[in-house]
Short mmCIF file of C-alpha atoms in Angstrom, two decimals:
data_model
loop_
_atom_site.label_atom_id
_atom_site.label_comp_id
_atom_site.label_asym_id
_atom_site.label_seq_id
_atom_site.Cartn_x
_atom_site.Cartn_y
_atom_site.Cartn_z
CA MET A 1074 -14.25 31.90 -5.66
CA ALA A 1075 -10.96 33.49 -5.59
CA VAL A 1076 -10.05 37.23 -4.76
CA MET A 1077 -6.91 39.20 -5.71
CA ALA A 1078 -6.36 41.80 -3.22
CA VAL A 1079 -4.28 44.88 -4.18
CA HIS A 1080 -2.70 46.84 -1.07
CA GLY A 1081 -2.30 50.71 -1.00
CA ARG A 1082 0.72 52.92 -0.75
CA GLY A 1083 2.91 52.06 2.29
CA GLN A 1084 0.97 48.95 2.94
CA SER A 1085 1.62 45.20 2.00
CA PRO A 1086 -0.02 42.04 1.34
CA SER A 1087 -0.27 41.52 5.13
CA PHE A 1088 -2.66 44.69 5.43
CA MET A 1089 -5.05 43.17 2.77
CA GLN A 1090 -4.99 39.94 4.93
CA GLU A 1091 -5.97 41.56 8.08
CA GLN A 1092 -8.73 43.27 6.36
CA SER A 1093 -10.11 39.93 4.72
CA LEU A 1094 -10.90 38.77 8.26
CA ARG A 1095 -13.69 41.26 8.22
CA ILE A 1096 -15.37 39.63 5.22
CA ARG A 1097 -17.83 37.12 6.36
CA SER A 1098 -17.49 34.63 3.53
CA HIS A 1099 -16.20 31.16 3.40
CA GLY A 1100 -14.39 28.86 0.83
CA ILE A 1101 -12.53 31.96 -0.60
CA ARG A 1102 -8.88 31.85 -1.46
CA TYR A 1103 -6.91 35.21 -1.40
CA TYR A 1104 -4.01 36.33 -3.71
CA ALA A 1105 -1.94 39.41 -3.06
CA PRO A 1106 0.50 40.67 -5.18
CA ARG A 1107 3.14 43.00 -3.44
CA ALA A 1108 4.73 46.21 -4.72
CA PHE A 1109 8.26 46.85 -5.01
CA GLY A 1110 8.96 49.29 -1.94
CA ASP A 1111 5.22 49.00 -0.89
CA SER A 1112 4.13 51.25 -3.53
CA TRP A 1113 2.84 50.75 -7.20
CA TYR A 1114 4.00 54.00 -8.41
CA PRO A 1115 5.53 57.19 -6.99
CA ARG A 1116 3.43 60.29 -7.65
CA PRO A 1117 -0.09 61.38 -6.89
CA PHE A 1118 -2.59 59.23 -9.17
CA MET A 1119 -4.26 62.36 -10.57
CA GLU A 1120 -1.25 63.73 -11.96
CA PRO A 1121 -0.33 62.87 -15.82
CA ILE A 1122 0.01 59.19 -16.21
CA GLU A 1123 3.36 59.93 -17.82
CA GLY A 1124 4.88 60.99 -14.70
CA ASN A 1125 4.26 57.52 -13.02
CA GLU A 1126 5.37 55.48 -15.98
CA PRO A 1127 6.96 52.74 -16.25
CA TYR A 1128 5.83 51.87 -12.72
CA VAL A 1129 2.06 51.86 -13.86
CA ALA A 1130 2.62 49.65 -16.59
CA GLU A 1131 5.01 47.37 -14.41
CA ALA A 1132 2.33 47.07 -11.86
CA GLN A 1133 -0.44 46.09 -14.57
CA GLU A 1134 2.07 43.28 -15.47
CA ALA A 1135 2.18 42.01 -11.89
CA LEU A 1136 -1.72 41.89 -11.82
CA ARG A 1137 -1.55 40.07 -15.06
CA ALA A 1138 1.05 37.44 -13.64
CA THR A 1139 -1.25 37.02 -10.48
CA LEU A 1140 -4.32 36.33 -12.64
CA LEU A 1141 -2.34 33.76 -14.64
CA ARG A 1142 -1.38 32.26 -11.42
CA MET A 1143 -5.01 31.85 -10.24
CA GLN A 1144 -6.25 30.61 -13.54
CA ASP A 1145 -3.39 27.99 -13.27
CA ASP A 1146 -4.82 27.22 -10.10
CA GLY A 1147 -8.24 26.55 -11.49
CA PHE A 1148 -10.10 29.82 -11.05
CA ALA A 1149 -11.72 31.09 -14.37
CA PRO A 1150 -12.12 34.91 -14.50
CA GLN A 1151 -15.98 34.67 -13.70
CA ASP A 1152 -14.82 33.02 -10.44
CA THR A 1153 -12.35 35.59 -9.65
CA VAL A 1154 -12.95 39.01 -7.84
CA LEU A 1155 -10.51 41.95 -8.00
CA TRP A 1156 -10.32 43.98 -4.54
CA GLY A 1157 -8.21 47.02 -4.00
CA PHE A 1158 -7.87 49.80 -1.50
CA SER A 1159 -6.56 53.20 -1.94
CA GLN A 1160 -3.70 53.27 -4.53
CA GLY A 1161 -4.53 49.53 -5.27
CA ALA A 1162 -8.14 50.72 -5.93
CA CYS A 1163 -6.62 53.30 -8.46
CA LEU A 1164 -4.46 50.57 -9.87
CA LEU A 1165 -7.36 48.14 -10.55
CA SER A 1166 -9.67 51.09 -11.93
CA HIS A 1167 -6.86 51.63 -14.54
CA PHE A 1168 -6.30 47.92 -15.10
CA ILE A 1169 -10.06 47.04 -15.67
CA LEU A 1170 -10.61 50.13 -17.62
CA THR A 1171 -7.81 49.30 -20.10
CA THR A 1172 -8.01 45.38 -19.54
CA PRO A 1173 -11.78 44.75 -19.47
CA MET A 1174 -12.60 41.07 -18.73
CA PRO A 1175 -15.76 39.12 -17.60
CA LEU A 1176 -14.96 39.04 -14.00
CA GLY A 1177 -16.90 37.61 -11.15
CA GLY A 1178 -16.73 41.08 -9.57
CA LEU A 1179 -14.85 44.33 -8.66
CA LEU A 1180 -14.40 46.05 -5.25
CA LEU A 1181 -13.04 49.43 -5.15
CA PHE A 1182 -12.25 50.83 -2.11
CA THR A 1183 -11.13 54.73 -2.17
CA GLY A 1184 -9.79 54.79 -5.47
CA GLY A 1185 -10.28 55.94 -9.10
CA TYR A 1186 -8.69 55.84 -12.47
CA ILE A 1187 -5.11 56.97 -12.83
CA GLY A 1188 -3.98 60.06 -14.69
CA ASN A 1189 -5.49 63.48 -15.57
CA GLU A 1190 -7.38 62.35 -18.76
CA SER A 1191 -10.60 60.06 -18.67
CA VAL A 1192 -9.53 56.47 -19.70
CA GLU A 1193 -12.26 54.14 -21.19
CA SER A 1194 -12.47 50.89 -23.07
CA GLN A 1195 -13.11 51.09 -26.98
CA GLN A 1196 -15.24 48.06 -26.84
CA ASP A 1197 -18.94 47.96 -26.66
CA LYS A 1198 -20.04 47.14 -23.05
CA PRO A 1199 -17.15 44.73 -22.18
CA LEU A 1200 -18.09 44.78 -18.56
CA HIS A 1201 -21.63 43.77 -19.15
CA GLY A 1202 -23.43 42.52 -15.94
CA VAL A 1203 -20.14 42.52 -13.78
CA PRO A 1204 -20.81 43.86 -10.26
CA VAL A 1205 -18.79 46.43 -8.99
CA LEU A 1206 -18.94 47.70 -5.36
CA ILE A 1207 -17.17 51.17 -4.96
CA ARG A 1208 -16.96 52.79 -1.69
CA SER A 1209 -15.24 56.00 -0.48
CA ILE A 1210 -15.25 58.87 1.97
CA GLU A 1211 -16.47 62.22 1.32
CA HIS A 1212 -13.69 64.18 2.33
CA ASP A 1213 -10.89 61.54 2.25
CA PRO A 1214 -7.45 63.09 2.13
CA TRP A 1215 -6.18 61.47 -0.70
CA VAL A 1216 -8.80 60.46 -3.04
CA PRO A 1217 -11.17 63.24 -4.34
CA SER A 1218 -15.07 61.97 -4.14
CA SER A 1219 -15.34 63.44 -7.70
CA ARG A 1220 -12.72 61.31 -9.40
CA VAL A 1221 -14.51 58.15 -7.43
CA GLN A 1222 -17.92 59.23 -8.92
CA ASP A 1223 -16.32 59.83 -12.43
CA THR A 1224 -14.87 56.33 -12.45
CA ALA A 1225 -18.28 54.93 -11.37
CA GLU A 1226 -19.78 56.53 -14.21
CA ILE A 1227 -17.18 55.16 -16.73
CA LEU A 1228 -17.76 51.73 -15.40
CA THR A 1229 -21.58 51.89 -15.68
CA ARG A 1230 -21.20 52.98 -19.21
CA LEU A 1231 -19.20 50.02 -19.92
CA GLY A 1232 -21.79 47.81 -18.85
CA ALA A 1233 -20.92 47.10 -15.17
CA LYS A 1234 -23.58 46.84 -12.40
CA VAL A 1235 -22.24 49.58 -10.07
CA ASP A 1236 -23.19 49.87 -6.62
CA LEU A 1237 -21.61 53.02 -5.33
CA ARG A 1238 -21.78 54.63 -1.89
CA ILE A 1239 -19.63 57.70 -0.72
CA SER A 1240 -19.94 57.98 3.16
CA PRO A 1241 -19.51 61.05 5.19
CA GLY A 1242 -16.11 61.64 6.84
CA SER A 1243 -12.64 62.61 6.14
CA GLU A 1244 -10.70 59.41 7.35
CA HIS A 1245 -8.70 57.10 5.15
CA ILE A 1246 -10.43 53.83 6.03
CA ILE A 1247 -12.51 50.85 4.70
CA THR A 1248 -15.97 51.24 6.67
CA ASP A 1249 -17.76 48.47 8.37
CA GLU A 1250 -20.57 49.14 5.50
CA ALA A 1251 -18.07 48.34 2.90
CA MET A 1252 -16.92 45.27 4.19
CA SER A 1253 -20.49 44.09 4.87
CA ALA A 1254 -21.13 44.84 1.32
CA ALA A 1255 -18.16 42.96 0.21
CA SER A 1256 -19.35 39.78 2.11
CA ARG A 1257 -22.44 40.05 0.41
CA LEU A 1258 -21.22 40.41 -3.23
CA LEU A 1259 -18.70 37.38 -2.47
CA SER A 1260 -21.47 35.23 -1.12
CA GLN A 1261 -23.34 35.37 -4.43
CA GLU A 1262 -22.88 32.40 -6.84
CA PRO A 1263 -20.53 33.21 -9.71
CA ARG A 1264 -22.22 34.69 -12.72
CA LYS A 1265 -21.08 31.84 -15.23
CA PRO A 1266 -19.99 28.77 -12.97
CA ALA A 1267 -16.72 27.18 -14.49
CA ALA A 1268 -14.96 24.11 -13.77
CA ARG A 1269 -12.49 24.32 -11.11
CA HIS A 1270 -10.91 22.04 -8.16
CA SER A 1271 -13.63 20.26 -6.19
CA HIS A 1272 -12.09 21.23 -2.71
CA GLN A 1273 -12.54 24.42 -1.36
CA HIS A 1274 -9.58 26.87 -0.56
CA SER A 1275 -9.35 28.52 2.71
CA ALA A 1276 -7.92 32.39 2.82
CA ASP A 1277 -4.27 32.46 2.42
CA GLN A 1278 -1.41 34.32 0.61
#
């Protein structure tokens, strides 16, 4: 299994590397793209998306480039989990809604789709069976719980198996419960095992 870990605003891959130590699962290789200036786009994520272009489009290209690298290393999409926190979770929400694919899983921690208008794939159930773990904080200062819930509903309509929990509080954090749930998801066997390298990869960047 491989995980693409996407950091938030003002963070870096090292933050996601630190958080990965809280995941109790072995044999996982982590890939962590880095945003220029440690921010994927400049303005708040719920403003009209035009105000965050061309940065959102460039960020999505960075994600695609990382996925291609992961495939070159032998990880098929079904063996790949996308994990984002804060701005990283917002970017991944937008990415998977506009570029749906048969992933091994999706971890969205405190984030939702980008823009002031709902985004939804035109394909019929393109995320059928994809396990999606969504976690957030009820009164998070940056991400309204209503946008998190809306994102969960869209993903459900697209066929994903969504596990949503919004915990009480007002801190911008990843809870221990969220990391435990992530550990369980990453410990599951891939939905459609694909041929890959015979040796296991330890966590790295």
